[in-house]
């Protein structure tokens, strides 16, 4: 496999991980603890709502079908247009995030999650994150998640154990490659989360301009340089 293509695939995965951490943090900070990517975390938030803590129980209930819609859209794109489908998915994700920004800017500054624009911002961001999550399963060859890091942390620990105890040199080599790749995603997600928190603090929902531009640039790269297998199987 061409080394430049492999490095490009790696770069795009890291870029998407930054976006995943960034957008999930913006949603959490802006919308009373709403998770737009780590949607199962909303179960905890819904439970806390039942005893009168925080705001926005309805949006946290609606976030699940919104996220699922993003998964469905991505799957349909991969089925209907198998050629260059990653470009289409990324551009559509960017469009949903841009719409989320517009609605977020229209929401009141106090408890925006209780307003219709704030709810729409959260739902649209969840659709975008559902699309990005599905990319790793259907489109990107490495199939590593870029929106939730629990699975990647588990994979990193497994790879580390294999490096230490597996006798095969080839298996050790493969584990090292996967470990470096997985750690790069985890670090990128963490960096994105930190950037997202500060960006929203200073720029409110305008902060979503950055991931929209990142996605547009990523779509250009995918269109210009088609991706292939990035990691040894």
C-alpha atoms as an extended CHARMM CRD file, in Angstrom:
* protein
*
       233  EXT
         1         1  UNK       CA              0.0000000000        0.0000000000        0.0000000000  PROA      1               0.0000000000
         2         2  UNK       CA              1.1640000000        3.5050000000       -0.7870000000  PROA      2               0.0000000000
         3         3  UNK       CA              2.6890000000        5.0930000000        2.3190000000  PROA      3               0.0000000000
         4         4  UNK       CA              1.2620000000        8.5440000000        1.4690000000  PROA      4               0.0000000000
         5         5  UNK       CA             -2.2510000000        7.0770000000        1.3120000000  PROA      5               0.0000000000
         6         6  UNK       CA             -1.7270000000        5.3340000000        4.6440000000  PROA      6               0.0000000000
         7         7  UNK       CA             -0.5630000000        8.5630000000        6.2700000000  PROA      7               0.0000000000
         8         8  UNK       CA             -3.4990000000       10.4530000000        4.7820000000  PROA      8               0.0000000000
         9         9  UNK       CA             -5.9660000000        7.9240000000        6.1930000000  PROA      9               0.0000000000
        10        10  UNK       CA             -4.2820000000        8.2930000000        9.5760000000  PROA      10              0.0000000000
        11        11  UNK       CA             -4.4460000000       12.0900000000        9.3910000000  PROA      11              0.0000000000
        12        12  UNK       CA             -8.1470000000       12.0330000000        8.4860000000  PROA      12              0.0000000000
        13        13  UNK       CA             -8.9190000000        9.6870000000       11.3780000000  PROA      13              0.0000000000
        14        14  UNK       CA             -7.0900000000       11.9650000000       13.8070000000  PROA      14              0.0000000000
        15        15  UNK       CA             -8.9130000000       14.9880000000       12.3920000000  PROA      15              0.0000000000
        16        16  UNK       CA            -12.2820000000       13.2710000000       12.9030000000  PROA      16              0.0000000000
        17        17  UNK       CA            -11.3430000000       12.3350000000       16.4750000000  PROA      17              0.0000000000
        18        18  UNK       CA            -10.5860000000       15.9900000000       17.2230000000  PROA      18              0.0000000000
        19        19  UNK       CA            -14.0060000000       16.8980000000       15.8010000000  PROA      19              0.0000000000
        20        20  UNK       CA            -15.6970000000       14.1960000000       17.8850000000  PROA      20              0.0000000000
        21        21  UNK       CA            -14.2480000000       15.4760000000       21.1650000000  PROA      21              0.0000000000
        22        22  UNK       CA            -14.8130000000       19.0940000000       20.1660000000  PROA      22              0.0000000000
        23        23  UNK       CA            -18.4820000000       18.7710000000       19.1910000000  PROA      23              0.0000000000
        24        24  UNK       CA            -19.4220000000       16.5510000000       22.1310000000  PROA      24              0.0000000000
        25        25  UNK       CA            -17.8700000000       19.0600000000       24.5370000000  PROA      25              0.0000000000
        26        26  UNK       CA            -19.5590000000       22.0400000000       22.9100000000  PROA      26              0.0000000000
        27        27  UNK       CA            -22.9010000000       20.2550000000       23.2130000000  PROA      27              0.0000000000
        28        28  UNK       CA            -22.2400000000       19.3430000000       26.8340000000  PROA      28              0.0000000000
        29        29  UNK       CA            -21.1910000000       22.8540000000       27.8610000000  PROA      29              0.0000000000
        30        30  UNK       CA            -23.7740000000       24.7220000000       25.7920000000  PROA      30              0.0000000000
        31        31  UNK       CA            -26.8200000000       22.5310000000       26.3570000000  PROA      31              0.0000000000
        32        32  UNK       CA            -26.9000000000       21.6710000000       30.0600000000  PROA      32              0.0000000000
        33        33  UNK       CA            -24.8090000000       18.5290000000       29.8630000000  PROA      33              0.0000000000
        34        34  UNK       CA            -26.2330000000       17.1010000000       26.6460000000  PROA      34              0.0000000000
        35        35  UNK       CA            -24.0800000000       14.4370000000       24.9770000000  PROA      35              0.0000000000
        36        36  UNK       CA            -24.3530000000       14.6180000000       21.1890000000  PROA      36              0.0000000000
        37        37  UNK       CA            -21.8360000000       11.8460000000       20.4350000000  PROA      37              0.0000000000
        38        38  UNK       CA            -21.6510000000        9.7570000000       23.6180000000  PROA      38              0.0000000000
        39        39  UNK       CA            -25.4150000000        9.3330000000       23.5300000000  PROA      39              0.0000000000
        40        40  UNK       CA            -25.5820000000        6.5250000000       26.1010000000  PROA      40              0.0000000000
        41        41  UNK       CA            -24.3480000000        9.0430000000       28.6610000000  PROA      41              0.0000000000
        42        42  UNK       CA            -27.7300000000       10.7120000000       28.2940000000  PROA      42              0.0000000000
        43        43  UNK       CA            -29.2920000000        7.7760000000       30.1780000000  PROA      43              0.0000000000
        44        44  UNK       CA            -27.5690000000        9.1080000000       33.2920000000  PROA      44              0.0000000000
        45        45  UNK       CA            -28.7340000000       12.6300000000       32.5780000000  PROA      45              0.0000000000
        46        46  UNK       CA            -32.3170000000       11.4780000000       32.0350000000  PROA      46              0.0000000000
        47        47  UNK       CA            -32.2370000000        9.6200000000       35.3510000000  PROA      47              0.0000000000
        48        48  UNK       CA            -31.0290000000       12.7760000000       37.1100000000  PROA      48              0.0000000000
        49        49  UNK       CA            -33.8590000000       14.7270000000       35.4690000000  PROA      49              0.0000000000
        50        50  UNK       CA            -36.3740000000       12.4200000000       37.0980000000  PROA      50              0.0000000000
        51        51  UNK       CA            -35.4070000000       13.7540000000       40.5260000000  PROA      51              0.0000000000
        52        52  UNK       CA            -35.4450000000       17.3650000000       39.3780000000  PROA      52              0.0000000000
        53        53  UNK       CA            -31.7920000000       18.0100000000       38.5200000000  PROA      53              0.0000000000
        54        54  UNK       CA            -30.7640000000       20.1900000000       35.5520000000  PROA      54              0.0000000000
        55        55  UNK       CA            -32.8010000000       20.9590000000       32.4340000000  PROA      55              0.0000000000
        56        56  UNK       CA            -33.9210000000       19.5520000000       29.1110000000  PROA      56              0.0000000000
        57        57  UNK       CA            -35.2720000000       16.0550000000       29.6970000000  PROA      57              0.0000000000
        58        58  UNK       CA            -37.1580000000       16.0680000000       26.3810000000  PROA      58              0.0000000000
        59        59  UNK       CA            -34.1350000000       16.8350000000       24.2530000000  PROA      59              0.0000000000
        60        60  UNK       CA            -32.1960000000       14.1110000000       26.0520000000  PROA      60              0.0000000000
        61        61  UNK       CA            -34.9650000000       11.6600000000       25.1740000000  PROA      61              0.0000000000
        62        62  UNK       CA            -35.0710000000       12.8510000000       21.5730000000  PROA      62              0.0000000000
        63        63  UNK       CA            -31.3040000000       12.6390000000       21.1220000000  PROA      63              0.0000000000
        64        64  UNK       CA            -31.4650000000        8.8690000000       20.6040000000  PROA      64              0.0000000000
        65        65  UNK       CA            -33.7080000000        8.8920000000       17.5040000000  PROA      65              0.0000000000
        66        66  UNK       CA            -31.6910000000       11.8440000000       16.1490000000  PROA      66              0.0000000000
        67        67  UNK       CA            -28.4380000000        9.9070000000       16.5100000000  PROA      67              0.0000000000
        68        68  UNK       CA            -30.0710000000        6.8370000000       14.9380000000  PROA      68              0.0000000000
        69        69  UNK       CA            -31.2060000000        8.9970000000       12.0170000000  PROA      69              0.0000000000
        70        70  UNK       CA            -27.5720000000        9.9170000000       11.4140000000  PROA      70              0.0000000000
        71        71  UNK       CA            -26.6770000000        6.2110000000       11.3460000000  PROA      71              0.0000000000
        72        72  UNK       CA            -29.5110000000        5.4710000000        8.8960000000  PROA      72              0.0000000000
        73        73  UNK       CA            -28.5280000000        8.3340000000        6.5770000000  PROA      73              0.0000000000
        74        74  UNK       CA            -24.9330000000        7.1530000000        6.4660000000  PROA      74              0.0000000000
        75        75  UNK       CA            -25.9380000000        3.5700000000        5.7560000000  PROA      75              0.0000000000
        76        76  UNK       CA            -28.2700000000        4.6280000000        2.9530000000  PROA      76              0.0000000000
        77        77  UNK       CA            -25.5340000000        6.7400000000        1.3670000000  PROA      77              0.0000000000
        78        78  UNK       CA            -23.1110000000        3.8030000000        1.4080000000  PROA      78              0.0000000000
        79        79  UNK       CA            -25.7350000000        1.5440000000       -0.1640000000  PROA      79              0.0000000000
        80        80  UNK       CA            -27.0290000000        3.9250000000       -2.8240000000  PROA      80              0.0000000000
        81        81  UNK       CA            -23.7550000000        5.5880000000       -3.8240000000  PROA      81              0.0000000000
        82        82  UNK       CA            -20.8860000000        3.1930000000       -3.0880000000  PROA      82              0.0000000000
        83        83  UNK       CA            -18.3630000000        5.3220000000       -4.9940000000  PROA      83              0.0000000000
        84        84  UNK       CA            -16.8830000000        8.2750000000       -3.1100000000  PROA      84              0.0000000000
        85        85  UNK       CA            -19.4880000000        7.7910000000       -0.3550000000  PROA      85              0.0000000000
        86        86  UNK       CA            -17.1530000000        9.0660000000        2.3800000000  PROA      86              0.0000000000
        87        87  UNK       CA            -17.0070000000       12.4790000000        0.7130000000  PROA      87              0.0000000000
        88        88  UNK       CA            -20.7940000000       12.6920000000        0.6430000000  PROA      88              0.0000000000
        89        89  UNK       CA            -21.1240000000       11.5800000000        4.2710000000  PROA      89              0.0000000000
        90        90  UNK       CA            -18.5510000000       14.1000000000        5.5010000000  PROA      90              0.0000000000
        91        91  UNK       CA            -20.1230000000       16.9880000000        3.5780000000  PROA      91              0.0000000000
        92        92  UNK       CA            -23.5790000000       16.1190000000        4.8840000000  PROA      92              0.0000000000
        93        93  UNK       CA            -22.1840000000       15.9240000000        8.4130000000  PROA      93              0.0000000000
        94        94  UNK       CA            -20.6940000000       19.3990000000        7.9230000000  PROA      94              0.0000000000
        95        95  UNK       CA            -24.0750000000       20.6690000000        6.7480000000  PROA      95              0.0000000000
        96        96  UNK       CA            -25.8300000000       19.3410000000        9.8600000000  PROA      96              0.0000000000
        97        97  UNK       CA            -23.1980000000       20.9140000000       12.1160000000  PROA      97              0.0000000000
        98        98  UNK       CA            -23.5480000000       24.2380000000       10.3090000000  PROA      98              0.0000000000
        99        99  UNK       CA            -27.3250000000       24.1060000000       10.8100000000  PROA      99              0.0000000000
       100       100  UNK       CA            -26.7500000000       23.2650000000       14.4900000000  PROA      100             0.0000000000
       101       101  UNK       CA            -24.5980000000       26.3800000000       14.7970000000  PROA      101             0.0000000000
       102       102  UNK       CA            -27.2940000000       28.5810000000       13.2260000000  PROA      102             0.0000000000
       103       103  UNK       CA            -29.9800000000       27.2800000000       15.5740000000  PROA      103             0.0000000000
       104       104  UNK       CA            -27.6390000000       27.5540000000       18.5480000000  PROA      104             0.0000000000
       105       105  UNK       CA            -26.9450000000       31.2040000000       17.7750000000  PROA      105             0.0000000000
       106       106  UNK       CA            -30.7090000000       31.8190000000       17.7160000000  PROA      106             0.0000000000
       107       107  UNK       CA            -31.2030000000       30.2220000000       21.1420000000  PROA      107             0.0000000000
       108       108  UNK       CA            -31.3660000000       32.3130000000       24.3310000000  PROA      108             0.0000000000
       109       109  UNK       CA            -28.1660000000       32.5420000000       26.3480000000  PROA      109             0.0000000000
       110       110  UNK       CA            -29.8570000000       31.2950000000       29.5400000000  PROA      110             0.0000000000
       111       111  UNK       CA            -30.8800000000       27.6100000000       29.4430000000  PROA      111             0.0000000000
       112       112  UNK       CA            -30.8000000000       27.3640000000       25.6340000000  PROA      112             0.0000000000
       113       113  UNK       CA            -31.6960000000       23.6800000000       25.8300000000  PROA      113             0.0000000000
       114       114  UNK       CA            -35.2040000000       24.6520000000       26.9950000000  PROA      114             0.0000000000
       115       115  UNK       CA            -35.8410000000       26.6060000000       23.7800000000  PROA      115             0.0000000000
       116       116  UNK       CA            -36.8090000000       25.2660000000       20.3580000000  PROA      116             0.0000000000
       117       117  UNK       CA            -33.6410000000       26.6260000000       18.6690000000  PROA      117             0.0000000000
       118       118  UNK       CA            -31.4990000000       25.0890000000       21.3990000000  PROA      118             0.0000000000
       119       119  UNK       CA            -33.2470000000       21.7380000000       21.0420000000  PROA      119             0.0000000000
       120       120  UNK       CA            -32.7730000000       21.8380000000       17.2770000000  PROA      120             0.0000000000
       121       121  UNK       CA            -29.0840000000       22.6200000000       17.7220000000  PROA      121             0.0000000000
       122       122  UNK       CA            -28.6610000000       19.5590000000       19.9150000000  PROA      122             0.0000000000
       123       123  UNK       CA            -30.6300000000       17.2670000000       17.6060000000  PROA      123             0.0000000000
       124       124  UNK       CA            -28.7720000000       18.3820000000       14.4780000000  PROA      124             0.0000000000
       125       125  UNK       CA            -25.4090000000       17.9300000000       16.1890000000  PROA      125             0.0000000000
       126       126  UNK       CA            -26.4770000000       14.4330000000       17.2820000000  PROA      126             0.0000000000
       127       127  UNK       CA            -27.3820000000       13.5460000000       13.6870000000  PROA      127             0.0000000000
       128       128  UNK       CA            -23.9340000000       14.7360000000       12.5970000000  PROA      128             0.0000000000
       129       129  UNK       CA            -22.2190000000       12.6660000000       15.2810000000  PROA      129             0.0000000000
       130       130  UNK       CA            -24.3230000000        9.6400000000       14.3780000000  PROA      130             0.0000000000
       131       131  UNK       CA            -23.0240000000        9.9760000000       10.8350000000  PROA      131             0.0000000000
       132       132  UNK       CA            -19.4350000000       10.2850000000       11.9800000000  PROA      132             0.0000000000
       133       133  UNK       CA            -19.7380000000        7.2890000000       14.2890000000  PROA      133             0.0000000000
       134       134  UNK       CA            -21.0750000000        5.1650000000       11.4450000000  PROA      134             0.0000000000
       135       135  UNK       CA            -18.2210000000        6.1860000000        9.1410000000  PROA      135             0.0000000000
       136       136  UNK       CA            -15.8150000000        4.1560000000       11.2290000000  PROA      136             0.0000000000
       137       137  UNK       CA            -17.9860000000        1.0430000000       10.8620000000  PROA      137             0.0000000000
       138       138  UNK       CA            -18.9390000000        1.2770000000        7.1930000000  PROA      138             0.0000000000
       139       139  UNK       CA            -16.5510000000        3.5360000000        5.3170000000  PROA      139             0.0000000000
       140       140  UNK       CA            -13.2060000000        4.0240000000        7.0500000000  PROA      140             0.0000000000
       141       141  UNK       CA            -11.2890000000        0.7800000000        6.8000000000  PROA      141             0.0000000000
       142       142  UNK       CA             -9.7270000000        0.8020000000       10.2720000000  PROA      142             0.0000000000
       143       143  UNK       CA            -13.2100000000        0.8060000000       11.8910000000  PROA      143             0.0000000000
       144       144  UNK       CA            -11.9880000000        2.6220000000       15.0120000000  PROA      144             0.0000000000
       145       145  UNK       CA            -14.5170000000        5.0210000000       16.5640000000  PROA      145             0.0000000000
       146       146  UNK       CA            -13.7200000000        8.7300000000       16.4300000000  PROA      146             0.0000000000
       147       147  UNK       CA            -16.5820000000       10.0090000000       18.6150000000  PROA      147             0.0000000000
       148       148  UNK       CA            -16.3860000000        7.8170000000       21.7400000000  PROA      148             0.0000000000
       149       149  UNK       CA            -13.0690000000        6.6310000000       23.1580000000  PROA      149             0.0000000000
       150       150  UNK       CA            -14.1200000000        3.8040000000       25.5070000000  PROA      150             0.0000000000
       151       151  UNK       CA            -13.5920000000        1.1500000000       22.8470000000  PROA      151             0.0000000000
       152       152  UNK       CA            -10.2780000000        2.6770000000       21.7910000000  PROA      152             0.0000000000
       153       153  UNK       CA             -8.9900000000        2.7090000000       25.3480000000  PROA      153             0.0000000000
       154       154  UNK       CA             -9.9290000000       -0.9590000000       25.6560000000  PROA      154             0.0000000000
       155       155  UNK       CA             -8.1690000000       -1.7220000000       22.3580000000  PROA      155             0.0000000000
       156       156  UNK       CA             -5.0540000000        0.1630000000       23.4790000000  PROA      156             0.0000000000
       157       157  UNK       CA             -4.8010000000       -1.8520000000       26.6850000000  PROA      157             0.0000000000
       158       158  UNK       CA             -5.2620000000       -5.1200000000       24.7760000000  PROA      158             0.0000000000
       159       159  UNK       CA             -2.5240000000       -4.1060000000       22.3410000000  PROA      159             0.0000000000
       160       160  UNK       CA             -0.1890000000       -3.1990000000       25.2010000000  PROA      160             0.0000000000
       161       161  UNK       CA             -0.7210000000       -6.5820000000       26.8600000000  PROA      161             0.0000000000
       162       162  UNK       CA             -0.0730000000       -8.3320000000       23.5360000000  PROA      162             0.0000000000
       163       163  UNK       CA              3.1760000000       -6.4150000000       23.0770000000  PROA      163             0.0000000000
       164       164  UNK       CA              4.3370000000       -7.5610000000       26.4930000000  PROA      164             0.0000000000
       165       165  UNK       CA              3.2950000000      -11.2240000000       26.4570000000  PROA      165             0.0000000000
       166       166  UNK       CA              2.6380000000      -12.4930000000       22.9070000000  PROA      166             0.0000000000
       167       167  UNK       CA              5.7290000000      -14.3760000000       21.6280000000  PROA      167             0.0000000000
       168       168  UNK       CA              5.2010000000      -13.8170000000       17.8900000000  PROA      168             0.0000000000
       169       169  UNK       CA              7.3080000000      -10.9580000000       16.5080000000  PROA      169             0.0000000000
       170       170  UNK       CA              4.7630000000      -10.2630000000       13.7980000000  PROA      170             0.0000000000
       171       171  UNK       CA              1.9350000000      -10.0590000000       16.3500000000  PROA      171             0.0000000000
       172       172  UNK       CA              4.0120000000       -7.7200000000       18.4830000000  PROA      172             0.0000000000
       173       173  UNK       CA              4.6790000000       -5.5270000000       15.4490000000  PROA      173             0.0000000000
       174       174  UNK       CA              1.0050000000       -5.4060000000       14.5060000000  PROA      174             0.0000000000
       175       175  UNK       CA              0.0630000000       -4.6220000000       18.1060000000  PROA      175             0.0000000000
       176       176  UNK       CA              2.5470000000       -1.7340000000       18.1830000000  PROA      176             0.0000000000
       177       177  UNK       CA              1.0850000000       -0.2760000000       14.9880000000  PROA      177             0.0000000000
       178       178  UNK       CA             -2.4490000000       -0.5410000000       16.3200000000  PROA      178             0.0000000000
       179       179  UNK       CA             -1.4300000000        0.8460000000       19.7170000000  PROA      179             0.0000000000
       180       180  UNK       CA              0.1920000000        3.9420000000       18.2110000000  PROA      180             0.0000000000
       181       181  UNK       CA             -2.8410000000        4.5070000000       15.9870000000  PROA      181             0.0000000000
       182       182  UNK       CA             -5.3240000000        4.0510000000       18.8390000000  PROA      182             0.0000000000
       183       183  UNK       CA             -3.3890000000        6.2980000000       21.2230000000  PROA      183             0.0000000000
       184       184  UNK       CA             -3.2830000000        8.9910000000       18.5380000000  PROA      184             0.0000000000
       185       185  UNK       CA             -7.0970000000        8.8860000000       18.3360000000  PROA      185             0.0000000000
       186       186  UNK       CA             -7.4830000000        9.0670000000       22.1210000000  PROA      186             0.0000000000
       187       187  UNK       CA             -5.0870000000       12.0230000000       22.3640000000  PROA      187             0.0000000000
       188       188  UNK       CA             -6.7940000000       13.7880000000       19.4550000000  PROA      188             0.0000000000
       189       189  UNK       CA            -10.2240000000       13.3590000000       21.0370000000  PROA      189             0.0000000000
       190       190  UNK       CA             -8.9210000000       14.7980000000       24.3240000000  PROA      190             0.0000000000
       191       191  UNK       CA             -7.3650000000       17.7720000000       22.5320000000  PROA      191             0.0000000000
       192       192  UNK       CA            -10.6360000000       18.3530000000       20.6710000000  PROA      192             0.0000000000
       193       193  UNK       CA            -12.5720000000       18.2870000000       23.9470000000  PROA      193             0.0000000000
       194       194  UNK       CA            -10.2950000000       20.9120000000       25.5040000000  PROA      194             0.0000000000
       195       195  UNK       CA            -10.4620000000       23.1060000000       22.4100000000  PROA      195             0.0000000000
       196       196  UNK       CA            -14.2500000000       22.7740000000       22.2880000000  PROA      196             0.0000000000
       197       197  UNK       CA            -14.6410000000       23.9130000000       25.9020000000  PROA      197             0.0000000000
       198       198  UNK       CA            -12.5070000000       27.0260000000       25.4260000000  PROA      198             0.0000000000
       199       199  UNK       CA            -13.9560000000       27.7940000000       21.9990000000  PROA      199             0.0000000000
       200       200  UNK       CA            -17.5080000000       27.8230000000       23.3270000000  PROA      200             0.0000000000
       201       201  UNK       CA            -16.4540000000       29.9030000000       26.3280000000  PROA      201             0.0000000000
       202       202  UNK       CA            -15.0670000000       32.6210000000       24.0590000000  PROA      202             0.0000000000
       203       203  UNK       CA            -17.2260000000       32.3220000000       20.9310000000  PROA      203             0.0000000000
       204       204  UNK       CA            -20.5150000000       30.6700000000       21.9570000000  PROA      204             0.0000000000
       205       205  UNK       CA            -22.0380000000       28.6050000000       19.1280000000  PROA      205             0.0000000000
       206       206  UNK       CA            -19.7410000000       30.3030000000       16.6230000000  PROA      206             0.0000000000
       207       207  UNK       CA            -17.2880000000       27.6970000000       17.9050000000  PROA      207             0.0000000000
       208       208  UNK       CA            -18.8760000000       25.1810000000       15.5250000000  PROA      208             0.0000000000
       209       209  UNK       CA            -17.3550000000       27.0240000000       12.5740000000  PROA      209             0.0000000000
       210       210  UNK       CA            -14.0820000000       25.1970000000       13.2060000000  PROA      210             0.0000000000
       211       211  UNK       CA            -15.3840000000       21.6010000000       12.8680000000  PROA      211             0.0000000000
       212       212  UNK       CA            -17.4290000000       22.6170000000        9.8230000000  PROA      212             0.0000000000
       213       213  UNK       CA            -14.2530000000       23.9040000000        8.1400000000  PROA      213             0.0000000000
       214       214  UNK       CA            -12.3420000000       20.8080000000        9.2750000000  PROA      214             0.0000000000
       215       215  UNK       CA            -14.9700000000       18.5670000000        7.7020000000  PROA      215             0.0000000000
       216       216  UNK       CA            -14.9570000000       20.5530000000        4.4670000000  PROA      216             0.0000000000
       217       217  UNK       CA            -11.1650000000       20.1930000000        4.2630000000  PROA      217             0.0000000000
       218       218  UNK       CA            -11.4150000000       16.4850000000        5.0870000000  PROA      218             0.0000000000
       219       219  UNK       CA            -13.9830000000       15.9850000000        2.3350000000  PROA      219             0.0000000000
       220       220  UNK       CA            -11.6060000000       17.6940000000       -0.1100000000  PROA      220             0.0000000000
       221       221  UNK       CA             -8.7680000000       15.3710000000        0.8930000000  PROA      221             0.0000000000
       222       222  UNK       CA            -10.9400000000       12.2770000000        0.5220000000  PROA      222             0.0000000000
       223       223  UNK       CA            -12.1510000000       13.4660000000       -2.8750000000  PROA      223             0.0000000000
       224       224  UNK       CA             -8.6360000000       14.2900000000       -4.0380000000  PROA      224             0.0000000000
       225       225  UNK       CA             -6.8750000000       11.2540000000       -2.5800000000  PROA      225             0.0000000000
       226       226  UNK       CA             -9.0840000000        8.1300000000       -2.2520000000  PROA      226             0.0000000000
       227       227  UNK       CA             -8.4010000000        6.1160000000        0.8880000000  PROA      227             0.0000000000
       228       228  UNK       CA             -7.4490000000        2.4550000000        1.1340000000  PROA      228             0.0000000000
       229       229  UNK       CA             -6.5130000000        0.0910000000        3.9390000000  PROA      229             0.0000000000
       230       230  UNK       CA             -4.5840000000        2.0760000000        6.5000000000  PROA      230             0.0000000000
       231       231  UNK       CA             -3.5720000000       -0.5830000000        9.0140000000  PROA      231             0.0000000000
       232       232  UNK       CA             -2.3490000000       -4.1240000000        8.6520000000  PROA      232             0.0000000000
       233       233  UNK       CA             -5.1230000000       -6.6530000000        9.1350000000  PROA      233             0.0000000000
